[in-house]
PDB file of C-alpha atoms in Angstrom:
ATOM      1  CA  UNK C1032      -0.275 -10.651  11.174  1.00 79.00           C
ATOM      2  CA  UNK C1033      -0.563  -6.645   9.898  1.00 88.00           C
ATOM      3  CA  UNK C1034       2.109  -4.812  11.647  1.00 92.00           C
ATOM      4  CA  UNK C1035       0.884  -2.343  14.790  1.00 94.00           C
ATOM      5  CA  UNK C1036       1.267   1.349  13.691  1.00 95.00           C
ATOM      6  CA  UNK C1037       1.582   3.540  17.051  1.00 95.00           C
ATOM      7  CA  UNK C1038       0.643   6.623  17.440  1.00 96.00           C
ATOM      8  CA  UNK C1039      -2.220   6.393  15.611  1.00 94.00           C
ATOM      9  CA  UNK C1040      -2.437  10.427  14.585  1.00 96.00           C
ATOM     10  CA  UNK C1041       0.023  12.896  15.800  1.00 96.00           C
ATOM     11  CA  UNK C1042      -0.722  16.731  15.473  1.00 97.00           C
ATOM     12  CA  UNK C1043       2.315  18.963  15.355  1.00 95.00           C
ATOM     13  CA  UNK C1044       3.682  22.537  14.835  1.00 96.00           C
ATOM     14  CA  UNK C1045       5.827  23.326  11.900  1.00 96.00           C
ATOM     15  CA  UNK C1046       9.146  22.290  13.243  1.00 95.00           C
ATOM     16  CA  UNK C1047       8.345  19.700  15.222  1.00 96.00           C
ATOM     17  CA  UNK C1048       9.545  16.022  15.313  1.00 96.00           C
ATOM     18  CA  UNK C1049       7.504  13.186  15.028  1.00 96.00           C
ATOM     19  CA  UNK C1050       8.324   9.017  15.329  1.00 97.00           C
ATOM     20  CA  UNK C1051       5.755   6.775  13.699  1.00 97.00           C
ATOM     21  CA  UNK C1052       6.783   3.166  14.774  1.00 97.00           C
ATOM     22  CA  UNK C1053       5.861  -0.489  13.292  1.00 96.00           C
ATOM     23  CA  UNK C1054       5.964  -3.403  15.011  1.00 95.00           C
ATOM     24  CA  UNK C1055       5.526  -6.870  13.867  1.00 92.00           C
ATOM     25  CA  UNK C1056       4.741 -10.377  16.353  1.00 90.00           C
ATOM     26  CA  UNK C1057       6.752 -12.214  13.779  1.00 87.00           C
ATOM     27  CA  UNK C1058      10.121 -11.549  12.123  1.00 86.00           C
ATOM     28  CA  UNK C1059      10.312  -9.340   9.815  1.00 86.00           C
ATOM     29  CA  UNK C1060      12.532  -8.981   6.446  1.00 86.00           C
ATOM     30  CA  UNK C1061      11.708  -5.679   4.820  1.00 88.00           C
ATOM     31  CA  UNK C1062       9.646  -2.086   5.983  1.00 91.00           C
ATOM     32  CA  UNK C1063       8.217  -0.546   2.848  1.00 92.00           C
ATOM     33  CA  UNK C1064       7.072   3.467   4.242  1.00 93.00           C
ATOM     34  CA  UNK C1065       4.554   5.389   2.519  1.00 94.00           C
ATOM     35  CA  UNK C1066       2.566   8.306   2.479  1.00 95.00           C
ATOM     36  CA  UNK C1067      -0.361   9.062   1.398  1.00 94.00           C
ATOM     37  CA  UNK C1068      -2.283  12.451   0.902  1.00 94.00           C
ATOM     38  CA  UNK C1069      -6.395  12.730   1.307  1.00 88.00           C
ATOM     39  CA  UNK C1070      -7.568  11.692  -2.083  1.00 84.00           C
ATOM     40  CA  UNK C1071      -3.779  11.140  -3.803  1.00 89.00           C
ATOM     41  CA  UNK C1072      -2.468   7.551  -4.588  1.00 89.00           C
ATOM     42  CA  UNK C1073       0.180   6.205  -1.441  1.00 92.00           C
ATOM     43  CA  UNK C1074       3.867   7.574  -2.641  1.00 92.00           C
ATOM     44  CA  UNK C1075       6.949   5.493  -2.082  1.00 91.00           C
ATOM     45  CA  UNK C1076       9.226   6.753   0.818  1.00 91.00           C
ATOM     46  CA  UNK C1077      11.881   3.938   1.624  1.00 89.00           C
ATOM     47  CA  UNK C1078      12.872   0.584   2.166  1.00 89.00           C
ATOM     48  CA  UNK C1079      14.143  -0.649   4.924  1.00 88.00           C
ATOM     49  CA  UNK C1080      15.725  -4.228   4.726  1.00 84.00           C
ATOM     50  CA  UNK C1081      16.841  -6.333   7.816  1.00 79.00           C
ATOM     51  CA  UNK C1082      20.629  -5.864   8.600  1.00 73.00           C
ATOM     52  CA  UNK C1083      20.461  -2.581   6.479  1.00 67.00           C
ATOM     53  CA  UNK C1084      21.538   0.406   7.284  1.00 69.00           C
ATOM     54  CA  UNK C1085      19.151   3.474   8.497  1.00 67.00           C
ATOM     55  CA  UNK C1086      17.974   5.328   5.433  1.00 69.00           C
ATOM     56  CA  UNK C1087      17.237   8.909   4.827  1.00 69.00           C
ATOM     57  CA  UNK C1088      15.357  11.071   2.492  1.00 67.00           C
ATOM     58  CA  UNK C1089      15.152  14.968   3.061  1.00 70.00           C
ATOM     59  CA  UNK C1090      14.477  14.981   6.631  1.00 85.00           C
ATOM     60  CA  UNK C1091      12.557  12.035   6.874  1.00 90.00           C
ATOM     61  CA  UNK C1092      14.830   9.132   7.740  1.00 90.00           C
ATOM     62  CA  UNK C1093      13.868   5.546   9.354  1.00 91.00           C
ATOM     63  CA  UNK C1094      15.588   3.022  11.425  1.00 90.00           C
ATOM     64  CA  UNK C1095      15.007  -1.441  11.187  1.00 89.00           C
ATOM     65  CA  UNK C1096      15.136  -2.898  14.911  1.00 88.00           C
ATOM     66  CA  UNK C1097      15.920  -6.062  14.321  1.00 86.00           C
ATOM     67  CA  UNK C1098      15.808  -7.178  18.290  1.00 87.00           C
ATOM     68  CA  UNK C1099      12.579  -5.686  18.447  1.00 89.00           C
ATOM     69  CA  UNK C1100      10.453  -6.560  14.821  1.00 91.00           C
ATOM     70  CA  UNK C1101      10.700  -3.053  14.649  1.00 92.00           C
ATOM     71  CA  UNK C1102      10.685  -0.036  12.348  1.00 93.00           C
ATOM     72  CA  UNK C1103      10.752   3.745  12.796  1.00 94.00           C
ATOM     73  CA  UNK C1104      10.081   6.581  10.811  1.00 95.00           C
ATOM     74  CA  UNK C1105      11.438   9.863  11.766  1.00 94.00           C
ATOM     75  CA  UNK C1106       9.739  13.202  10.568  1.00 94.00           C
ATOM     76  CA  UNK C1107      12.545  16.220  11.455  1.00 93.00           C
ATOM     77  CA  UNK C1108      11.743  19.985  11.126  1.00 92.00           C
ATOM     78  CA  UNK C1109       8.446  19.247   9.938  1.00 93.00           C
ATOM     79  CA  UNK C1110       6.789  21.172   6.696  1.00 93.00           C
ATOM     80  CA  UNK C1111       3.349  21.467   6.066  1.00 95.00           C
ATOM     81  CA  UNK C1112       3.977  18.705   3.111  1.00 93.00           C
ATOM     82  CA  UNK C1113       4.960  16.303   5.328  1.00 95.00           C
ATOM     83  CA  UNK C1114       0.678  15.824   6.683  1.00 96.00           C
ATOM     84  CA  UNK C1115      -0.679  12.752   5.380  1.00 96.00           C
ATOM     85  CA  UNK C1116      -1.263   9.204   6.358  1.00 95.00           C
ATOM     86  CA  UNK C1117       1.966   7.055   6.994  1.00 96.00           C
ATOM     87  CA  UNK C1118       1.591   3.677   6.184  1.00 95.00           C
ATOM     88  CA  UNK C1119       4.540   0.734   6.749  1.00 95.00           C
ATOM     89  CA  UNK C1120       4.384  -2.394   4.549  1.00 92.00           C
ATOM     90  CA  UNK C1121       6.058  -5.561   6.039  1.00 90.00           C
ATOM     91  CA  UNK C1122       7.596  -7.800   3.988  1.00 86.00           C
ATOM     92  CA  UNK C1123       7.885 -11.305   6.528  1.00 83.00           C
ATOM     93  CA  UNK C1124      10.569 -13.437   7.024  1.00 76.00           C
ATOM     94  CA  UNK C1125      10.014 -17.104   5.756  1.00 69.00           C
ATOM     95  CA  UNK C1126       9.887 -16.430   1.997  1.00 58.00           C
ATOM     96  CA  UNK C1127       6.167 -14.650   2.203  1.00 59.00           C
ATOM     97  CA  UNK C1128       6.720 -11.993  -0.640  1.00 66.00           C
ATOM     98  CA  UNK C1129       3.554 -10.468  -0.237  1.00 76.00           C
ATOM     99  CA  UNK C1130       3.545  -7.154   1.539  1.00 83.00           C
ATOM    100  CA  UNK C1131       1.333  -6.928   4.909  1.00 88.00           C
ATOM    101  CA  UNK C1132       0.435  -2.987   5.239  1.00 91.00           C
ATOM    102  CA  UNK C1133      -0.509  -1.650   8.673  1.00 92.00           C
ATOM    103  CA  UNK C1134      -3.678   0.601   9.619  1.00 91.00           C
ATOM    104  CA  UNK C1135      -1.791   3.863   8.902  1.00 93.00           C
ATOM    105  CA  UNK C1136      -0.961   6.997  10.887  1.00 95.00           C
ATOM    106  CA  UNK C1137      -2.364  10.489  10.140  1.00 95.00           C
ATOM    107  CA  UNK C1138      -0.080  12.993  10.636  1.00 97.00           C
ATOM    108  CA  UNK C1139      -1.014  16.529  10.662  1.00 97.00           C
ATOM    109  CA  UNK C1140       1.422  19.611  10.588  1.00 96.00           C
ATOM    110  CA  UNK C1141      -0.496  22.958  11.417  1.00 95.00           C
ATOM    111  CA  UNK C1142       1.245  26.938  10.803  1.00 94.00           C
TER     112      UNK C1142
ATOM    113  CA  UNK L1467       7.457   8.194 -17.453  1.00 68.00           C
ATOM    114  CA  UNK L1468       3.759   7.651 -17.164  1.00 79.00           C
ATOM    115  CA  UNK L1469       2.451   6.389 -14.127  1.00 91.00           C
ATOM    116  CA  UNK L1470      -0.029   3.524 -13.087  1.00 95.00           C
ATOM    117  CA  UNK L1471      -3.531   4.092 -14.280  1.00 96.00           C
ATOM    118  CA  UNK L1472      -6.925   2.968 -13.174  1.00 97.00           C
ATOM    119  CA  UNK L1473      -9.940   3.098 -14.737  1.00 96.00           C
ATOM    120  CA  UNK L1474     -12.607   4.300 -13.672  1.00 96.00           C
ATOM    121  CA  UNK L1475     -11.486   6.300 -10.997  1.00 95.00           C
ATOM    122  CA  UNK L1476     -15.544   6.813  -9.695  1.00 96.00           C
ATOM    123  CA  UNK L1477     -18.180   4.024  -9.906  1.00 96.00           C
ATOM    124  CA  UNK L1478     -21.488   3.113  -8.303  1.00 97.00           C
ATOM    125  CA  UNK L1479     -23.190   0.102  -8.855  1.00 97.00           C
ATOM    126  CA  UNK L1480     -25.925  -1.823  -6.543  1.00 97.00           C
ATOM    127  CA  UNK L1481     -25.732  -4.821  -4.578  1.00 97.00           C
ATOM    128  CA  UNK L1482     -25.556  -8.159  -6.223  1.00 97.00           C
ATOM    129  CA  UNK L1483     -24.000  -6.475  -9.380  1.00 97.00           C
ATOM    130  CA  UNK L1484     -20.577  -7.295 -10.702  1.00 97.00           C
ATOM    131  CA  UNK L1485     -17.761  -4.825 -11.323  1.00 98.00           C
ATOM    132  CA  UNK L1486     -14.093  -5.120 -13.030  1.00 98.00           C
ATOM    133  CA  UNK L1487     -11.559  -2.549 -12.516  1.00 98.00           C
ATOM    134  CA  UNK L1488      -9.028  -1.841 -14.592  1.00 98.00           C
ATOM    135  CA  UNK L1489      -4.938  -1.350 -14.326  1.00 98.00           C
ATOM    136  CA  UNK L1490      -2.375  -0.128 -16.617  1.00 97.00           C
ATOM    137  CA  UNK L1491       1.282  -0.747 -14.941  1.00 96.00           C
ATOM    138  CA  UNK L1492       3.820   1.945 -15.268  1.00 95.00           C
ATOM    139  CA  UNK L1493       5.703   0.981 -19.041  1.00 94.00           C
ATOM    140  CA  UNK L1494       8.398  -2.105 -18.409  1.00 92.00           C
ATOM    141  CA  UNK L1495       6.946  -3.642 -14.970  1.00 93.00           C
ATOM    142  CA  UNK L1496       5.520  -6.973 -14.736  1.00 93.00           C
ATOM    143  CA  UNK L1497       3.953  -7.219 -11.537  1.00 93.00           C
ATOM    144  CA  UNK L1498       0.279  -5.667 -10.210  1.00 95.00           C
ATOM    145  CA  UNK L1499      -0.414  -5.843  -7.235  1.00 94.00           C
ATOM    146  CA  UNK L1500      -4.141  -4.771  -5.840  1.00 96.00           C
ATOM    147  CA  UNK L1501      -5.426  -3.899  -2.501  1.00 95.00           C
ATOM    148  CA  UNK L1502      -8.888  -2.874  -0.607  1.00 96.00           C
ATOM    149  CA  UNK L1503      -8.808   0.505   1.382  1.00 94.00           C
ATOM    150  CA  UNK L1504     -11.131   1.357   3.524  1.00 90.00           C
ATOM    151  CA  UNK L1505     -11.286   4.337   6.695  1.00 82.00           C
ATOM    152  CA  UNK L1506      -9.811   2.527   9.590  1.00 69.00           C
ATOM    153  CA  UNK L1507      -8.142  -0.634   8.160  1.00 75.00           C
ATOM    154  CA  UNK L1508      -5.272   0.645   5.546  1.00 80.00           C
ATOM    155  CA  UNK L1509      -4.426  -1.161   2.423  1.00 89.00           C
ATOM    156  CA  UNK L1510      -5.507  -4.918   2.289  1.00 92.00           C
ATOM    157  CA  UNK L1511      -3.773  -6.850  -0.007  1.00 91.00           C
ATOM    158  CA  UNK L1512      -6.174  -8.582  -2.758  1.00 94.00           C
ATOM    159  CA  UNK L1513      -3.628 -10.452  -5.088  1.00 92.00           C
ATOM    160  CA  UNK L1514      -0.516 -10.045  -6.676  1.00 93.00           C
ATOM    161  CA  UNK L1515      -0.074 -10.956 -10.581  1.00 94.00           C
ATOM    162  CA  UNK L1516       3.286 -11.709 -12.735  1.00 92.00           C
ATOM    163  CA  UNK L1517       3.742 -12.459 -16.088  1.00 91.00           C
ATOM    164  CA  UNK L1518       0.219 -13.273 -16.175  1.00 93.00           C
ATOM    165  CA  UNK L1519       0.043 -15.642 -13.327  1.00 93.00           C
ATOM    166  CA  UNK L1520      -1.055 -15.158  -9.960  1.00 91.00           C
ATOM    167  CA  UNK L1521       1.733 -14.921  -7.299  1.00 89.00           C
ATOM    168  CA  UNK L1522       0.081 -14.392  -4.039  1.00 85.00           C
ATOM    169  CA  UNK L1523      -3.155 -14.176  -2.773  1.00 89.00           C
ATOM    170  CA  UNK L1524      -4.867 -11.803   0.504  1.00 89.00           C
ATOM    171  CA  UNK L1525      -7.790 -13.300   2.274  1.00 89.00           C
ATOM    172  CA  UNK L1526     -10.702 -12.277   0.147  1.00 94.00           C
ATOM    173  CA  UNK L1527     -13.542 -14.431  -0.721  1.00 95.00           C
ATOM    174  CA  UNK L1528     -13.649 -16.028  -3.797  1.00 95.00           C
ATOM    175  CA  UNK L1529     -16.038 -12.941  -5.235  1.00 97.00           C
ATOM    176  CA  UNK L1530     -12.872 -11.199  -5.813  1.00 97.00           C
ATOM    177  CA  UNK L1531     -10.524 -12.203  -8.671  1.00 96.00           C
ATOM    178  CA  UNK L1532      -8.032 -10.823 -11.082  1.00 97.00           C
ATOM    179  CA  UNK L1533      -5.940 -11.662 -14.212  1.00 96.00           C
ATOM    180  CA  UNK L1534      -3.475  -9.932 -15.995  1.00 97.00           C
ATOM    181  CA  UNK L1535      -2.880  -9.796 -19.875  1.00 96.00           C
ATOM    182  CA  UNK L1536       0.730 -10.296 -22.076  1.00 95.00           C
ATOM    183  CA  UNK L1537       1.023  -6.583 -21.659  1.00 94.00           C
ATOM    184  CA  UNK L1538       1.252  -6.855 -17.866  1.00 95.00           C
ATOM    185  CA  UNK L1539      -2.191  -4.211 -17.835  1.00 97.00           C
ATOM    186  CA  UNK L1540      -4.466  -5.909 -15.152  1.00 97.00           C
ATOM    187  CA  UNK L1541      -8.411  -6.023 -14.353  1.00 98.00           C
ATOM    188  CA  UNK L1542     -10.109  -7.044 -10.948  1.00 97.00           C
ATOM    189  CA  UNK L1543     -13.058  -8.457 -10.859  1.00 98.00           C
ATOM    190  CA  UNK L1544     -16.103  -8.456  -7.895  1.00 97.00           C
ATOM    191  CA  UNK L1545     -19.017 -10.364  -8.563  1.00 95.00           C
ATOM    192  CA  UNK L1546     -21.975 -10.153  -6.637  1.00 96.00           C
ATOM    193  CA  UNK L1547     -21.453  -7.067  -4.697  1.00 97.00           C
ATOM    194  CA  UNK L1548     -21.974  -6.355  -1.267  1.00 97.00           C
ATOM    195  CA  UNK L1549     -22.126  -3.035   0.501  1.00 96.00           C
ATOM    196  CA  UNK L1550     -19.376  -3.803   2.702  1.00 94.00           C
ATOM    197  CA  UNK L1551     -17.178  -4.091  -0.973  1.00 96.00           C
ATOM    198  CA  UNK L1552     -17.569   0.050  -0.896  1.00 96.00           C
ATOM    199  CA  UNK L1553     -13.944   0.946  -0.725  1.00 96.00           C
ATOM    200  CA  UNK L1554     -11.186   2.631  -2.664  1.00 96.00           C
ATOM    201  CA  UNK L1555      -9.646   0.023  -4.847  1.00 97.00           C
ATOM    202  CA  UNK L1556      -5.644   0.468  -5.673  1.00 97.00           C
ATOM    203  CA  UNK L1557      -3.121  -1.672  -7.933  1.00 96.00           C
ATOM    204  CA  UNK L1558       0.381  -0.711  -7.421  1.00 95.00           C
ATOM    205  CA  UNK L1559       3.327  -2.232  -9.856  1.00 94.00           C
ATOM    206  CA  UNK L1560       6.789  -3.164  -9.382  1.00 90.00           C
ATOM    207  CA  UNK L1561       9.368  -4.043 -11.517  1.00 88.00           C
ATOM    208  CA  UNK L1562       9.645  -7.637 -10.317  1.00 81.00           C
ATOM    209  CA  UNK L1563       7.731  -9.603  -7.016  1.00 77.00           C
ATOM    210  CA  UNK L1564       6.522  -6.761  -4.736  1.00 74.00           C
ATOM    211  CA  UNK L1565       8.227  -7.410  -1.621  1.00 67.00           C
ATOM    212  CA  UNK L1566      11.336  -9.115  -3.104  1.00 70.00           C
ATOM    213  CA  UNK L1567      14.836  -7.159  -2.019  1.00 67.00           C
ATOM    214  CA  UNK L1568      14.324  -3.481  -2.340  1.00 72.00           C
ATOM    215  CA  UNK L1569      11.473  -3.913  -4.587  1.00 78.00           C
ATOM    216  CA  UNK L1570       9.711  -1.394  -4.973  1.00 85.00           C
ATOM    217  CA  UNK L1571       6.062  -0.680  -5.538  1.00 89.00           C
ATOM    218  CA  UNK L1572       4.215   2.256  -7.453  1.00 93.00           C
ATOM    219  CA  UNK L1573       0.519   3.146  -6.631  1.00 94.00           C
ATOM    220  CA  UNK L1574      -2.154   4.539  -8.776  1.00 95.00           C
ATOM    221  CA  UNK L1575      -4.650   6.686  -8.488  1.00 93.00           C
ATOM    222  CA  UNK L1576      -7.438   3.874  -6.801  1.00 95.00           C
ATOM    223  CA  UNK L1577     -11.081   3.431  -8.533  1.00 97.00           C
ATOM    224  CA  UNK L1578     -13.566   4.594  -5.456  1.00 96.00           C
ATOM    225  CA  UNK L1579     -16.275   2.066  -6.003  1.00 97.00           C
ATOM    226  CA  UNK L1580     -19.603   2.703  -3.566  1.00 97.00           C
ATOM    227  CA  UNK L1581     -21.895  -0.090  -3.575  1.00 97.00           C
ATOM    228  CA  UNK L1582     -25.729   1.025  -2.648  1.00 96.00           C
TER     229      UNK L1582
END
């Protein structure tokens, strides 16, 4: 039932991309994305609801699949702030309000 | 706007003891909702309280339970402790059901609790 997180860490340069993806077996309703820095509470990213539209924050902007159970987060340019765990909460279809969180991904941006 | 708090942020206690962990929701939000991290498998959802009833429920044995007061604050509670209960405990609170629309959900800081 917890969504699949994939890649599980991704190293980059300063200016790289990155796509952290979460996939649920069963339908989904809503993608809740997080980070979370070592030793700092998870912070609120975005919401993604199912027939929404792709949302955006800074550079950071994520997509809902809806043919696929499928959300994906997309670092652009990346900063040195952006390293931290990613974590995607899935809300379920089916009237389950309860938010399923998936394993995480640590991301790391070097100089 | 103050934030969620926990309290205590640090605690150590020994095996068969009993801990409760404390929650203050950020001012105007009625739902807590508390999960179990540990290295390797993310946030696991404990419980979920609003307006002092509780809404949803993880799997956890019964050892684990919760309530939350009029003023929406919240305390966990593990009895008899085991060492696999060593984890870093958060609540996170929302203004209504976490999960619900665009709901959204604000963490604390987490109480690390290591169980020897």
């Amino acid at each position: 039932q917890q969504p699949v997180q994939s890649p599980q860490a991704v190293i980059l340069r300063e200016g790289e991309d990155a796509v952290i993806n979460c996939s649920s077996s069963k339908a989904l309703y809503s993608v809740h994305w997080y980070r979370q820095k070592h030793g700092e509470a998870p912070v609120f990213l975005m919401i993604l609801l199912k027939g929404g539209e792709q949302k955006g924050h800074e550079k950071i902007s994520a997509s809902f699949n809806e043919k696929k159970q499928q959300s994906s987060l997309y670092l652009t340019a990346s900063q040195l702030s952006y390293s931290g765990t990613y974590f995607c909460g899935a809300q379920f279809s089916g009237g389950y309000n309860k938010l399923i969180f998936g394993a995480g991904t640590r991301l790391a941006v070097h100089p | 706007k103050a934030g969620v708090t926990q309290t205590p942020r640090y605690l150590i206690k020994t095996r068969g003891q009993q801990v409760t962990l404390s929650c203050s929701p950020i001012s105007g939000h009625r739902s807590v909702s508390w999960y179990q991290q540990t290295p390797g498998q993310g946030l696991q959802f404990l419980f979920e309280y609003f307006s002092e009833t509780q809404r949803n429920k993880g799997n956890f044995p019964g050892r684990f339970s919760g309530r939350q007061f009029s003023n929406s604050r919240s305390e966990m509670n593990v009895s008899t402790l085991e060492l696999g209960d060593s984890a870093l405990y958060l609540c996170a609170s929302s203004l209504g059901l976490a999960g619900v629309g665009e709901e959204t959900q604000y963490f604390g800081p987490g109480t690390r609790l290591l169980v020897l």
